[in-house]
Short mmCIF file of C-alpha atoms in Angstrom, two decimals:
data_model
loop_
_atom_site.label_atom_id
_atom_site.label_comp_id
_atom_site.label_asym_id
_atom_site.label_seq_id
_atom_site.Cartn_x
_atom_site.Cartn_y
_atom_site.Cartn_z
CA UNK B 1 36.15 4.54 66.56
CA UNK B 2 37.94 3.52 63.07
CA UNK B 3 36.69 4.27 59.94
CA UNK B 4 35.61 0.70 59.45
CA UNK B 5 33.80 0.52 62.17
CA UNK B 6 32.26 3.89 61.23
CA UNK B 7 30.66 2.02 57.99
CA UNK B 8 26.70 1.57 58.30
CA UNK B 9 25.27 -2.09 56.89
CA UNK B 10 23.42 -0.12 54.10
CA UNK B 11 26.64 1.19 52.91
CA UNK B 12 28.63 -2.10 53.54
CA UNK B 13 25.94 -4.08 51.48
CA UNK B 14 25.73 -1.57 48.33
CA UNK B 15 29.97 -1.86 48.14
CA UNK B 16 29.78 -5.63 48.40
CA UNK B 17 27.28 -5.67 45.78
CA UNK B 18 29.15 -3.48 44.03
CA UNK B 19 32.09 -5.51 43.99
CA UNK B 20 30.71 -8.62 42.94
CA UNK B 21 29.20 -7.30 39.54
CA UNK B 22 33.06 -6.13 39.13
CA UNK B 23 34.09 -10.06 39.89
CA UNK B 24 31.95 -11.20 38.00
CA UNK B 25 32.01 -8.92 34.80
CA UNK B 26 28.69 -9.75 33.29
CA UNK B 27 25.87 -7.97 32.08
CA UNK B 28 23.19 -9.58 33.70
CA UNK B 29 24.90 -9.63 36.99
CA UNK B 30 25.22 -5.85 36.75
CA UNK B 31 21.26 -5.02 35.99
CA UNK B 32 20.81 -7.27 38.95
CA UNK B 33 23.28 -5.20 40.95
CA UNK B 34 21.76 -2.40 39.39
CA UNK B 35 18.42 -3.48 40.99
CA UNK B 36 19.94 -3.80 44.86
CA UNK B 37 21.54 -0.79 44.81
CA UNK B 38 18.10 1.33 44.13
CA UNK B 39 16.39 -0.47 46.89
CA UNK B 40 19.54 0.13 49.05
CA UNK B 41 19.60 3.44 48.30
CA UNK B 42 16.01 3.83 49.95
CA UNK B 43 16.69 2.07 52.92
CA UNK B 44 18.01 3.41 56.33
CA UNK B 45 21.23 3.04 57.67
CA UNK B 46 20.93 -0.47 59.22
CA UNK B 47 19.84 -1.36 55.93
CA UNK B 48 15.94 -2.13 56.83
CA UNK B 49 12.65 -0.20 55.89
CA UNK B 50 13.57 0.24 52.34
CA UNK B 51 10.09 0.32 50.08
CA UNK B 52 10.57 1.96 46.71
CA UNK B 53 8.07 0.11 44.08
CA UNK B 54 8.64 -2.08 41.02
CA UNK B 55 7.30 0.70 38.73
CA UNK B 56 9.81 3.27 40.51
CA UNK B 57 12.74 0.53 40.23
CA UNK B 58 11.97 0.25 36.75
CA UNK B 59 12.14 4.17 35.59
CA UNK B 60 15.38 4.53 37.64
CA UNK B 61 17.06 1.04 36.34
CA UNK B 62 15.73 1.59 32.79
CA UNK B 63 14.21 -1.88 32.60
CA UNK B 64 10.53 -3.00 32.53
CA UNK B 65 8.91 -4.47 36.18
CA UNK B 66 9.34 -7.65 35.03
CA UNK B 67 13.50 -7.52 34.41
CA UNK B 68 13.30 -5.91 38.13
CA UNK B 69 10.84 -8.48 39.14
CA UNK B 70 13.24 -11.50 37.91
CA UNK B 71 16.23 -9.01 39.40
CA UNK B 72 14.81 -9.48 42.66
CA UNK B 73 14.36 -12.94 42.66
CA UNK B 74 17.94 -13.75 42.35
CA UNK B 75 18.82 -11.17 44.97
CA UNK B 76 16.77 -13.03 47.22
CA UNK B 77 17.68 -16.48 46.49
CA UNK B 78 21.12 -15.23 46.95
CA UNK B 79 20.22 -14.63 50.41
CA UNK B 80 21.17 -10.57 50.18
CA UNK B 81 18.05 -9.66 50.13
CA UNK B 82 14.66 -10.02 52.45
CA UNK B 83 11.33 -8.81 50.64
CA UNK B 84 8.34 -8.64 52.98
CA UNK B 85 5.11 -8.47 51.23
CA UNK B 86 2.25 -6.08 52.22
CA UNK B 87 -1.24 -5.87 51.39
CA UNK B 88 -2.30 -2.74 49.57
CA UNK B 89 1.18 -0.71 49.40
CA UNK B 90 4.67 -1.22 48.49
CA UNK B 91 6.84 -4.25 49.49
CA UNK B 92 9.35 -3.79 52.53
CA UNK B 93 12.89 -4.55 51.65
CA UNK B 94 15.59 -5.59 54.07
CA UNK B 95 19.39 -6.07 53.35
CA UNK B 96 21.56 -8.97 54.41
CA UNK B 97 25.26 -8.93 54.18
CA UNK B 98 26.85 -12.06 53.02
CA UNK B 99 30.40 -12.50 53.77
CA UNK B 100 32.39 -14.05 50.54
CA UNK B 101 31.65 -14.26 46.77
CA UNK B 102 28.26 -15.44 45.82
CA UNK B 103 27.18 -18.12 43.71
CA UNK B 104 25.48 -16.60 40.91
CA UNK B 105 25.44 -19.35 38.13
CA UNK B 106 22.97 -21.47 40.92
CA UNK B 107 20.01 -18.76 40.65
CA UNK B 108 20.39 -17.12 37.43
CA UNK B 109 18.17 -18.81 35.75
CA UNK B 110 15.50 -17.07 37.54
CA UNK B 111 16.67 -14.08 35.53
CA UNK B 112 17.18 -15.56 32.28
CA UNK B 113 14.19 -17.59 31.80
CA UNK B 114 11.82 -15.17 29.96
CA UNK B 115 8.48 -16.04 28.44
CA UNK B 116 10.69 -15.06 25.03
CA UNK B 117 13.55 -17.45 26.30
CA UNK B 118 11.36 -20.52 26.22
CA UNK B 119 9.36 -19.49 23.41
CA UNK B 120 13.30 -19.49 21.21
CA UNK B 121 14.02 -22.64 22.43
CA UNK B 122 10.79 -24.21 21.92
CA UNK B 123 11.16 -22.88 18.40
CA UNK B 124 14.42 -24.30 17.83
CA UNK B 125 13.25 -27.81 19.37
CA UNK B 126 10.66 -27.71 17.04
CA UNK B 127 13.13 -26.61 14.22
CA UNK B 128 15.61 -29.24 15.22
CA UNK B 129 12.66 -31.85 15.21
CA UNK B 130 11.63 -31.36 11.19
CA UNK B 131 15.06 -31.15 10.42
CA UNK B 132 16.50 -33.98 11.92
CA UNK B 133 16.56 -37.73 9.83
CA UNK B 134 14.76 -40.95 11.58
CA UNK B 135 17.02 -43.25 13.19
CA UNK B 136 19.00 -45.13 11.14
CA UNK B 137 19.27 -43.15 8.20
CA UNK B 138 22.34 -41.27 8.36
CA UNK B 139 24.00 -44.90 8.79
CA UNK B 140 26.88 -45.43 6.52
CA UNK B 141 25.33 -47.84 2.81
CA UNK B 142 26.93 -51.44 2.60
CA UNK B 143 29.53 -51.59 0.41
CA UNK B 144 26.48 -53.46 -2.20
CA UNK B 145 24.26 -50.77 -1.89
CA UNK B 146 24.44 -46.57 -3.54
CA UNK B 147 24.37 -44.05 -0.98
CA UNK B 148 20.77 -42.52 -1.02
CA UNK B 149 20.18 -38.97 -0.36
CA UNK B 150 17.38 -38.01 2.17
CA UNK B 151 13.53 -37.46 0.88
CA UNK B 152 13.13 -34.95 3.33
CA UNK B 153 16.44 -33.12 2.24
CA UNK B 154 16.07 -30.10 1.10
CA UNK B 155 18.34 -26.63 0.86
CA UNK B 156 17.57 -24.95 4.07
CA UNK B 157 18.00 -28.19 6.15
CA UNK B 158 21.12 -29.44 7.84
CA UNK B 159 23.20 -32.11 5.82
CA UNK B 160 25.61 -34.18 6.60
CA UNK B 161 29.41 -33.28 5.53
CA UNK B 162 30.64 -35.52 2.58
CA UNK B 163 32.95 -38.37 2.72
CA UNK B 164 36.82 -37.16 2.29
CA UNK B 165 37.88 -38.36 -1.00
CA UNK B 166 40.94 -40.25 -0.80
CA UNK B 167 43.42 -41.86 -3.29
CA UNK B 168 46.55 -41.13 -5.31
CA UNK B 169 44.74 -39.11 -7.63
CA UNK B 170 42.79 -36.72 -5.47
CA UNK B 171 44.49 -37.26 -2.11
CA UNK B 172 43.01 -35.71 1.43
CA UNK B 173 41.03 -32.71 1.06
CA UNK B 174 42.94 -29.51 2.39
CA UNK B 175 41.14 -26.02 4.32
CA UNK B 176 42.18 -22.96 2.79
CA UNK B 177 44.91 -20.98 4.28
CA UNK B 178 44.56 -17.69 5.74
CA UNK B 179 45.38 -14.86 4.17
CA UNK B 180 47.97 -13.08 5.32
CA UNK B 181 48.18 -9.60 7.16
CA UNK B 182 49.81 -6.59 5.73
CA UNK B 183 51.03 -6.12 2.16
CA UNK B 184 51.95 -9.20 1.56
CA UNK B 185 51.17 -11.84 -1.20
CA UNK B 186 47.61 -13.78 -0.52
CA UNK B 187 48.05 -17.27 -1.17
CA UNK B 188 44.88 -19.47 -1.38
CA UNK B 189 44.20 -23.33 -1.98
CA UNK B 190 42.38 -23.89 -5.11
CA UNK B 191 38.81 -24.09 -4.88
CA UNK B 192 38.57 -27.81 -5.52
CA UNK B 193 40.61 -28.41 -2.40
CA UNK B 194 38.58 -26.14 0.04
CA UNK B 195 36.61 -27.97 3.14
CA UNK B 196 32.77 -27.83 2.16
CA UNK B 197 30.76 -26.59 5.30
CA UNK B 198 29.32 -28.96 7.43
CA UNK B 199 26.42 -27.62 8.34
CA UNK B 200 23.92 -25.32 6.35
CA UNK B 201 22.25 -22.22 7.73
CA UNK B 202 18.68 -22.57 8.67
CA UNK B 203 16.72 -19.25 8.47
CA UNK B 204 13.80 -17.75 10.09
CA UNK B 205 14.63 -19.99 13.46
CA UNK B 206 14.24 -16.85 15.83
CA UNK B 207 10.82 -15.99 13.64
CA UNK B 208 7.59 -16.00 16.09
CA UNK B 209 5.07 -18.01 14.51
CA UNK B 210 1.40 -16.16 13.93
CA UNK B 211 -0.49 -18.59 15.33
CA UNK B 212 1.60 -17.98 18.73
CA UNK B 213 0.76 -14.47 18.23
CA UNK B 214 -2.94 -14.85 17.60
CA UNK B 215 -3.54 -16.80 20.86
CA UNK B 216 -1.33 -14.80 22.93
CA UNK B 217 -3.82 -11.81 21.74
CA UNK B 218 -7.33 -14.10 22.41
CA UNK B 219 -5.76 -14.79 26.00
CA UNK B 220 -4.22 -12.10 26.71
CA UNK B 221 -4.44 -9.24 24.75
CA UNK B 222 -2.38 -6.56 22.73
CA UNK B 223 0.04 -5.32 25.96
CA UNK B 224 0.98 -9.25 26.36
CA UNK B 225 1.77 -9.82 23.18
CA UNK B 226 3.58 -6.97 22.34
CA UNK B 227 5.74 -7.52 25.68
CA UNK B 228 6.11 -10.99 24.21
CA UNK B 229 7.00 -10.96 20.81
CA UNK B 230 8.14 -7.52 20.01
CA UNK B 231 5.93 -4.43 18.38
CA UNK B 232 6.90 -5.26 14.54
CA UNK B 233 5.57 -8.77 14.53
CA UNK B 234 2.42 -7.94 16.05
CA UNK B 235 1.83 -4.83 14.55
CA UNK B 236 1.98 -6.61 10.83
CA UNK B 237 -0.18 -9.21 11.91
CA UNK B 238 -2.68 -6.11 13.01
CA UNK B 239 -2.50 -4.90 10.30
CA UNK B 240 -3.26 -7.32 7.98
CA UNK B 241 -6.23 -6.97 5.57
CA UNK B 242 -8.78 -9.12 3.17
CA UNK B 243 -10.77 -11.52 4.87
CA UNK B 244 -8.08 -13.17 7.05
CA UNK B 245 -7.16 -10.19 8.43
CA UNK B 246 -7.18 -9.43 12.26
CA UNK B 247 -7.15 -5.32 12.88
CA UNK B 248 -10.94 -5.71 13.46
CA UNK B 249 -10.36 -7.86 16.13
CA UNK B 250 -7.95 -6.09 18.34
CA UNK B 251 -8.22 -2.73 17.05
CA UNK B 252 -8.94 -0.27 20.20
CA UNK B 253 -11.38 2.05 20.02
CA UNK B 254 -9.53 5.18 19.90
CA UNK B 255 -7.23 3.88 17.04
CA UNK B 256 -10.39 4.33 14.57
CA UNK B 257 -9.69 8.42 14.69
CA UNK B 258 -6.42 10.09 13.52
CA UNK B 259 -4.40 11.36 15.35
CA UNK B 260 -3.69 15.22 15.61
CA UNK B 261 -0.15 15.11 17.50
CA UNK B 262 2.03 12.41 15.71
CA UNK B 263 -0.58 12.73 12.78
CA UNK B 264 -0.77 9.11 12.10
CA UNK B 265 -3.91 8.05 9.94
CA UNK B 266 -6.68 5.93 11.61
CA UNK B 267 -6.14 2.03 12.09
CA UNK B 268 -2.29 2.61 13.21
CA UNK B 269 -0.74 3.15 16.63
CA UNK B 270 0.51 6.59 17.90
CA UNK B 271 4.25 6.67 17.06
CA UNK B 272 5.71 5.91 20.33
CA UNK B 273 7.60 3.23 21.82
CA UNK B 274 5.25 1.75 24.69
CA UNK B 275 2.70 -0.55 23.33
CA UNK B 276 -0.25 0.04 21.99
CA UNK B 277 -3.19 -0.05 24.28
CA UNK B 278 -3.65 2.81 26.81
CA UNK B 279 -0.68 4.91 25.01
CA UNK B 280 -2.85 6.63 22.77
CA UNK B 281 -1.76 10.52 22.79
CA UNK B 282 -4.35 12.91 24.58
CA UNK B 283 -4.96 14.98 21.49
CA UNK B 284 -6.08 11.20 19.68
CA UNK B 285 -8.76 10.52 22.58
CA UNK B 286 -9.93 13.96 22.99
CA UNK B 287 -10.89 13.38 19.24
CA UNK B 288 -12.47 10.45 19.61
CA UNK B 289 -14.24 11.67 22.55
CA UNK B 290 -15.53 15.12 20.56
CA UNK B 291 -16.64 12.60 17.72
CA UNK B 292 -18.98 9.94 19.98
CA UNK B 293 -19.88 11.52 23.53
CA UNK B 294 -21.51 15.23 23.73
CA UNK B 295 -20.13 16.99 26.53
CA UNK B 296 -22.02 17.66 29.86
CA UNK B 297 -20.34 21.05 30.48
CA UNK B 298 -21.28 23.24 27.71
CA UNK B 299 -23.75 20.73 26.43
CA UNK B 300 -21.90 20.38 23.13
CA UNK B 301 -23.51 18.09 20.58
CA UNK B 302 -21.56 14.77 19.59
CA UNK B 303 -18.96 15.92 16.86
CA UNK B 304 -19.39 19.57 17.86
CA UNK B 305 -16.56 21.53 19.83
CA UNK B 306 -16.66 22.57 23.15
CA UNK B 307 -16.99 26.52 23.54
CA UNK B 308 -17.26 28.75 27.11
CA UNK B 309 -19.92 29.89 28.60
CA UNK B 310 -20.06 33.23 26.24
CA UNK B 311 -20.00 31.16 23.16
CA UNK B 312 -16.15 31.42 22.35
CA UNK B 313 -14.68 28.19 21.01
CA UNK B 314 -13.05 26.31 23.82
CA UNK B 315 -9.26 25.37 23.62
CA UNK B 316 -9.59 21.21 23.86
CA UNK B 317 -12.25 20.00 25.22
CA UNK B 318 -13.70 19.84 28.77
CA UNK B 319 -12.61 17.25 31.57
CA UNK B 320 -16.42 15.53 31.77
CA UNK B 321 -16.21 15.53 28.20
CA UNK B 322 -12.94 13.46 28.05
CA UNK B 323 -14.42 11.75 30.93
CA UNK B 324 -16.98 10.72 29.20
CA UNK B 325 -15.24 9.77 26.18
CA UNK B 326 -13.25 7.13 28.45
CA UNK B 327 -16.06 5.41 29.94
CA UNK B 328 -17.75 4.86 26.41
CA UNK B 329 -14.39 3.60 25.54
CA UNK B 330 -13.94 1.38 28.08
CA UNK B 331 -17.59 0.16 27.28
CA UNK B 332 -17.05 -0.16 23.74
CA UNK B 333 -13.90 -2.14 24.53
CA UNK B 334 -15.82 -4.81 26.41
CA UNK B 335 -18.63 -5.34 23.95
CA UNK B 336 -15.67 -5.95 20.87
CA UNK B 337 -13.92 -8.64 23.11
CA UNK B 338 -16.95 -10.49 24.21
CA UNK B 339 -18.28 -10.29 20.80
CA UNK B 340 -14.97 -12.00 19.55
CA UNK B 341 -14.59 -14.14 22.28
CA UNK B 342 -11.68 -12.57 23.64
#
């Protein structure tokens, strides 16, 4: 037997894959790659039975479930890939080998198009909307009539370029030359004969709007949004105060106690790069927990500590205690979103 025929399919898919993200030399095609090869790596020689889950895909890739999610839709498109759904456990993954290069420009939109994709471009349609004239009124005047400028012109919208002044006097405008490399002499055109820009920079374009914000958090809460539009945003708009503020709103229970491990003050998320909701350190619920529920193994008061059955303070608190402390959480959670409608 040669060595080629000595290759198993789960080791002939994973160095196809492997050499189309070299061919193809682009980052998303590698995180998809990526993707394949972790499910590969699970499956048995003939390349079926593999069943790793999204959330274990996800801490070995370094991506969120929905990157591998979108990862694996393209791998299946592609036809490399055969996921088999089953009810109450982990998907069942089977690998195809596909002779020649694939087409990857056909599917990748199913990786690219992100809830935040389409919310940019529907930003910059709306953008390009308010900034754009009516019809007809970036026509050249008659020769009878003064150029007008635009009434909705203004410095952070896009203007036409001027008309090139011509004549023996002035003569045709001239870009500036590049300065040269080295020690050399710069020589520049005078300013008067520079090219003005064409086009004027409009800012704030990739800004999410609030109101986006605010509905993504009635609809679907604080994870959604922050996957959506990024912690700063929504964490400004949480923490805005006076009477339009919204911290009451969406403020968690637990976030009304400080915390004792990354010692933040009370209103403001535990310093940590995972959201908000459900992310709260231990030592911030045990707290709130010690502060609302009494606990049912040493019979602690509500805002007393826990001590041991002799009397001696207790180091934390007990696990009915935190128990406790979740469930009144979770209870006091429901009553703020049905009493704001969320």
């Amino acid at each position: 037997m040669s060595a080629r025929e000595s290759v198993t399919p789960q080791t002939a898919w994973m160095t196809a894959m492997r050499d189309e993200a070299l061919r193809m030399d682009r980052p998303e095609v590698s995180k998809i790659v990526h993707v394949g090869q972790v499910i590969a790596s699970y499956a048995d020689p003939d390349g079926t039975n593999a069943d790793p889950g999204t959330d274990v895909i996800a801490a070995i890739v370094g991506s969120s479930e929905e990157t591998v999610s979108r990862a694996k839709k393209v791998l299946r498109a592609l036809g490399v890939l055969v996921e088999k759904r089953r009810p109450n456990t982990n998907s069942s993954y089977q690998l195809r080998f596909c002779d020649g290069p694939l087409d990857w420009d056909a599917h990748m939109t199913l990786y690219t198009d992100t809830p935040q994709a389409r919310r940019k471009k529907r930003l910059k349609a709306k953008q390009l909307e308010t900034t754009t004239a009516p019809a007809g009124q970036n026509l050249p005047p008659d020769d009878d009539q003064e150029p007008r400028a635009s009434p909705t012109s203004t410095p952070s919208t896009v203007r036409a370029a001027p008309a090139v002044p011509t004549g023996p006097s002035t003569g045709p405008l001239a870009l500036a030359s590049v300065p040269a490399r080295g020690r050399g002499r710069r020589t520049t055109a005078p300013p008067a004969a520079t090219q003005p820009p064409l086009l004027m920079a409009v800012n704030g374009l990739d800004a999410p709007i609030p109101e986006e914000i605010l509905q993504t958090l009635a609809e679907q809460g604080v994870p959604a949004a922050l996957r959506a539009y990024g912690r700063d945003p929504v964490m400004r708009l949480l923490g805005r105060d006076g009477p339009g503020g919204t911290r009451a709103l969406y403020l968690p229970p637990e976030l009304t106690v400080r915390c004792g491990y990354c010692e933040v003050s009370a209103g403001s998320p535990c310093r940590n790069d995972r959201g908000l909701r459900g992310v709260a350190h231990t030592a911030r619920l045990d707290t709130w927990a010690t502060v609302h529920a009494s606990c049912p193994g040493c019979a602690a008061p509500a805002g007393g500590a826990c001590t041991d059955r002799d009397g001696t303070p207790y180091d934390g608190i007990h696990a009915q205690r935190a128990q406790l402390g979740a469930e009144l959480r979770a209870e006091a959670d429901r009553q703020q979103h049905t009493s704001t409608g969320t």
